[in-house]
Tab-separated table of C-alpha atoms in Angstrom:
chain	number	residue	atom	x	y	z
A	1	MET	CA	261.654	108.841	-48.444
A	2	GLU	CA	261.748	107.683	-44.810
A	3	THR	CA	259.124	106.162	-42.699
A	4	ASN	CA	258.605	105.558	-39.067
A	5	ASN	CA	255.623	103.208	-39.507
A	6	PRO	CA	256.681	100.111	-37.634
A	7	ASN	CA	254.440	97.750	-39.608
A	8	ILE	CA	255.619	98.591	-43.065
A	9	GLY	CA	257.451	95.726	-44.646
A	10	TYR	CA	255.809	93.053	-42.396
A	11	GLU	CA	254.416	89.865	-43.877
A	12	LYS	CA	253.718	86.467	-42.362
A	13	GLU	CA	257.179	85.381	-42.986
A	14	ILE	CA	259.248	88.306	-41.550
A	15	THR	CA	262.957	88.978	-41.948
A	16	LEU	CA	263.757	86.103	-39.482
A	17	LYS	CA	262.615	83.623	-42.130
A	18	GLN	CA	263.906	85.366	-45.152
A	19	ALA	CA	267.209	86.653	-46.237
A	20	LEU	CA	266.135	90.216	-46.538
A	21	VAL	CA	263.530	92.741	-45.742
A	22	ILE	CA	263.679	96.021	-47.804
A	23	LEU	CA	261.953	99.073	-46.136
A	24	VAL	CA	259.681	101.171	-48.203
A	25	GLY	CA	261.969	104.142	-48.391
A	26	VAL	CA	264.744	102.281	-50.059
A	27	ILE	CA	262.391	100.208	-52.275
A	28	VAL	CA	261.231	103.402	-53.850
A	29	VAL	CA	264.757	104.510	-54.552
A	30	LEU	CA	265.542	101.102	-55.937
A	31	PHE	CA	262.749	100.989	-58.390
A	32	VAL	CA	262.243	104.580	-59.291
A	33	VAL	CA	265.827	105.585	-59.597
A	34	GLY	CA	267.061	102.232	-60.666
A	35	THR	CA	264.410	101.956	-63.422
A	36	PHE	CA	265.410	105.460	-64.702
A	37	VAL	CA	269.222	104.631	-64.698
A	38	GLY	CA	268.509	101.302	-66.250
A	39	ASN	CA	266.496	102.687	-69.117
A	40	LYS	CA	268.982	105.306	-69.823
A	41	PHE	CA	272.207	103.392	-69.498
A	42	PHE	CA	271.707	99.649	-69.753
A	43	TRP	CA	268.313	98.069	-70.816
A	44	ASN	CA	268.743	99.288	-74.470
A	45	LYS	CA	272.312	98.071	-74.632
A	46	PHE	CA	272.308	94.991	-72.448
A	47	ASP	CA	271.743	91.478	-73.749
A	48	LYS	CA	267.983	91.144	-73.638
A	49	THR	CA	268.435	87.525	-72.268
A	50	ALA	CA	270.371	88.833	-69.189
A	51	ASN	CA	269.088	87.906	-65.927
A	52	LYS	CA	266.864	90.523	-64.222
A	53	VAL	CA	268.966	90.269	-61.117
A	54	ASP	CA	272.158	91.029	-63.029
A	55	LEU	CA	270.335	94.197	-64.602
A	56	MET	CA	269.338	95.358	-61.097
A	57	MET	CA	273.031	95.016	-59.984
A	58	LYS	CA	274.298	96.813	-63.008
A	59	ASN	CA	271.831	99.663	-62.273
A	60	ALA	CA	272.965	99.801	-58.648
A	61	GLU	CA	276.662	99.860	-59.526
A	62	ASN	CA	275.960	102.530	-62.157
A	63	LEU	CA	273.970	104.621	-59.717
A	64	VAL	CA	276.827	104.667	-57.298
A	65	LYS	CA	279.219	105.707	-60.156
A	66	GLN	CA	276.909	108.544	-61.116
A	67	LYS	CA	276.156	109.636	-57.509
A	68	PRO	CA	279.137	108.444	-55.350
A	69	LYS	CA	278.158	110.861	-52.545
A	70	ASP	CA	274.535	109.799	-52.388
A	71	ALA	CA	273.815	107.748	-49.347
A	72	LEU	CA	270.799	105.993	-50.845
A	73	ALA	CA	272.789	105.038	-53.996
A	74	HIS	CA	275.204	103.097	-51.791
A	75	ALA	CA	272.207	101.634	-49.756
A	76	VAL	CA	270.746	100.361	-52.929
A	77	LEU	CA	274.015	98.651	-53.969
A	78	GLY	CA	274.331	97.184	-50.469
A	79	LEU	CA	270.808	95.717	-50.784
A	80	GLU	CA	271.732	94.221	-54.067
A	81	TYR	CA	274.746	92.538	-52.500
A	82	MET	CA	272.577	91.196	-49.729
A	83	LYS	CA	270.185	89.652	-52.109
A	84	ARG	CA	273.067	87.809	-53.689
A	85	GLY	CA	274.286	86.676	-50.256
A	86	GLN	CA	277.493	88.916	-50.542
A	87	THR	CA	277.167	90.090	-46.884
A	88	ASP	CA	280.705	91.545	-46.595
A	89	GLU	CA	280.137	93.658	-49.723
A	90	ALA	CA	276.750	94.588	-48.506
A	91	ILE	CA	278.055	95.866	-45.131
A	92	LYS	CA	280.825	97.912	-46.766
A	93	GLU	CA	278.280	99.755	-48.946
A	94	LEU	CA	275.718	100.088	-46.210
A	95	GLU	CA	278.462	101.524	-43.808
A	96	ILE	CA	279.234	104.121	-46.416
A	97	ALA	CA	275.635	104.963	-46.767
A	98	ASN	CA	275.335	105.283	-42.927
A	99	LYS	CA	278.269	107.659	-42.652
A	100	MET	CA	276.705	109.856	-45.242
A	101	ASN	CA	273.188	109.710	-43.686
A	102	SER	CA	273.158	108.374	-40.045
A	103	LYS	CA	269.519	109.211	-39.478
A	104	HIS	CA	267.896	107.309	-42.297
A	105	LEU	CA	265.896	104.408	-40.536
A	106	GLY	CA	265.956	102.265	-43.737
A	107	ILE	CA	269.768	102.408	-43.903
A	108	LEU	CA	270.210	101.777	-40.172
A	109	PHE	CA	267.833	98.794	-40.353
A	110	ASN	CA	269.501	97.282	-43.340
A	111	LEU	CA	272.823	97.772	-41.900
A	112	GLY	CA	271.775	96.121	-38.709
A	113	LEU	CA	270.333	93.191	-40.596
A	114	ALA	CA	273.507	92.887	-42.615
A	115	TYR	CA	275.453	92.723	-39.371
A	116	LYS	CA	273.046	90.150	-38.009
A	117	THR	CA	273.305	88.085	-41.257
A	118	ALA	CA	277.086	88.036	-40.735
A	119	ALA	CA	276.771	86.968	-37.066
A	120	LYS	CA	277.993	90.399	-35.886
A	121	ASN	CA	275.331	90.619	-33.324
A	122	ASP	CA	276.796	93.202	-31.103
A	123	GLU	CA	277.218	95.512	-34.082
A	124	ALA	CA	273.574	94.846	-35.173
A	125	LEU	CA	272.276	95.740	-31.660
A	126	VAL	CA	273.937	99.060	-31.906
A	127	GLU	CA	272.064	99.928	-35.052
A	128	PHE	CA	268.760	98.416	-34.011
A	129	ASN	CA	269.054	100.524	-30.716
A	130	LYS	CA	269.628	103.588	-32.727
A	131	ILE	CA	266.374	102.910	-34.530
A	132	LEU	CA	264.405	102.295	-31.394
A	133	GLU	CA	265.707	105.457	-29.811
A	134	GLU	CA	264.184	107.307	-32.774
A	135	SER	CA	261.258	105.161	-33.494
A	136	PRO	CA	260.300	103.028	-30.363
A	137	TYR	CA	257.495	101.118	-32.125
A	138	HIS	CA	259.634	100.064	-35.110
A	139	PHE	CA	258.410	96.475	-35.297
A	140	LEU	CA	261.081	94.882	-37.284
A	141	ALA	CA	263.976	96.429	-35.156
A	142	ILE	CA	262.135	95.102	-32.023
A	143	VAL	CA	261.762	91.605	-33.292
A	144	ASN	CA	265.273	91.350	-34.697
A	145	THR	CA	266.583	92.641	-31.379
A	146	GLY	CA	264.665	89.969	-29.479
A	147	ASP	CA	265.994	87.261	-31.813
A	148	ILE	CA	269.548	88.446	-31.193
A	149	TYR	CA	269.089	88.144	-27.490
A	150	LYS	CA	267.579	84.677	-28.060
A	151	GLN	CA	270.705	83.658	-29.991
A	152	LYS	CA	272.816	84.963	-27.141
A	153	LYS	CA	270.626	82.914	-24.678
A	154	GLN	CA	269.611	85.994	-22.862
A	155	TYR	CA	266.132	84.642	-22.741
A	156	GLY	CA	264.598	87.211	-20.455
A	157	LYS	CA	265.631	90.083	-22.643
A	158	ALA	CA	264.396	88.167	-25.716
A	159	LEU	CA	261.051	87.554	-24.356
A	160	SER	CA	260.680	91.218	-23.332
A	161	TYR	CA	261.223	92.273	-26.934
A	162	PHE	CA	258.888	89.668	-28.214
A	163	ASP	CA	256.163	90.843	-25.873
A	164	ARG	CA	256.825	94.348	-26.977
A	165	ALA	CA	256.379	93.278	-30.617
A	166	LEU	CA	253.216	91.415	-30.005
A	167	LYS	CA	251.705	94.421	-28.371
A	168	ILE	CA	252.234	96.229	-31.764
A	169	GLU	CA	251.224	93.249	-33.955
A	170	PRO	CA	249.240	90.645	-32.019
A	171	GLY	CA	248.784	88.467	-35.189
A	172	ALA	CA	252.506	88.116	-35.890
A	173	ALA	CA	252.678	84.335	-36.118
A	174	ASP	CA	256.625	84.373	-36.479
A	175	VAL	CA	256.911	86.292	-33.207
A	176	TRP	CA	254.698	83.766	-31.354
A	177	LEU	CA	256.856	81.003	-32.810
A	178	LEU	CA	260.030	82.879	-31.590
A	179	GLN	CA	258.522	83.149	-28.227
A	180	ALA	CA	257.608	79.444	-28.214
A	181	GLU	CA	261.225	78.444	-29.212
A	182	THR	CA	262.510	80.679	-26.395
A	183	TYR	CA	260.367	79.023	-23.830
A	184	LYS	CA	261.369	75.569	-25.207
A	185	ASP	CA	265.096	76.553	-24.806
A	186	MET	CA	264.226	77.536	-21.086
A	187	ASP	CA	262.604	74.048	-20.581
A	188	LYS	CA	259.257	75.590	-20.133
A	189	LYS	CA	257.182	73.268	-22.311
A	190	ASP	CA	253.676	74.274	-21.235
A	191	MET	CA	254.386	77.929	-22.054
A	192	ALA	CA	256.185	76.858	-25.297
A	193	LEU	CA	252.926	74.962	-26.334
A	194	GLN	CA	250.758	77.968	-25.403
A	195	SER	CA	252.796	80.242	-27.660
A	196	VAL	CA	253.019	77.796	-30.605
A	197	ASP	CA	249.206	77.311	-30.444
A	198	LYS	CA	248.760	81.090	-30.858
A	199	ALA	CA	251.082	80.991	-33.875
A	200	LEU	CA	248.938	78.267	-35.363
A	201	ARG	CA	245.690	80.106	-34.569
A	202	PHE	CA	246.856	82.897	-36.936
A	203	VAL	CA	248.521	80.523	-39.448
A	204	PRO	CA	247.109	77.161	-39.208
A	205	ASP	CA	249.429	75.584	-41.917
A	206	TYR	CA	252.552	77.172	-40.443
A	207	LYS	CA	255.120	74.431	-41.047
A	208	GLU	CA	257.746	75.456	-38.529
A	209	ALA	CA	255.103	75.862	-35.851
A	210	LEU	CA	253.601	72.511	-36.599
A	211	GLU	CA	257.088	70.875	-36.385
A	212	LEU	CA	257.795	72.547	-32.991
A	213	LYS	CA	254.478	71.499	-31.615
A	214	SER	CA	255.224	67.859	-32.684
A	215	LYS	CA	258.587	68.065	-30.983
A	216	LEU	CA	256.922	69.346	-27.858
A	217	GLY	CA	254.587	66.380	-27.889
A	218	GLY	CA	251.487	68.679	-28.268
């Protein structure tokens, strides 16, 4: 199942503050197909004390063995690797998935995120741009693109993407914080304070925003 809804998967702490964001289409595959495979092949035979994470990995590996030509099976395995911090293995599986289904926005996003996690920012931008060509209001692709340009110190481009994201989700405290950090890097203290105050208006106890405001002397 695919979705073009740009707000699905967004929480206060978006991908930029977490290791992984899983889009709804792949979540469904992971839990529906994974649960079926697990019940059939593993959970009745596996040590009941085994870690749930290990069971999910076993399910994902078995799914690929059962359906080696299924793009979503490889995507699920890639996500399991990402959750374990095995980024190279995740990229390998997600690249296979992308070759099999190059139009699935969930696969494209997670491949882009894996590249970004591995500091392969140019490759990540290619994947995020593919998403935005198909779905211009894809919130997470927009924010991650802006964050990459921020890392590249291309501040003007970064700010344009953050503005674009905030038009979609004005209450996104993390994006206001990213904007504030960008202004700080540009030595625009007053504008940085304005942005961090907006982040705190939506999330008053936002630790990172409070810390940045203190550094700015606000």
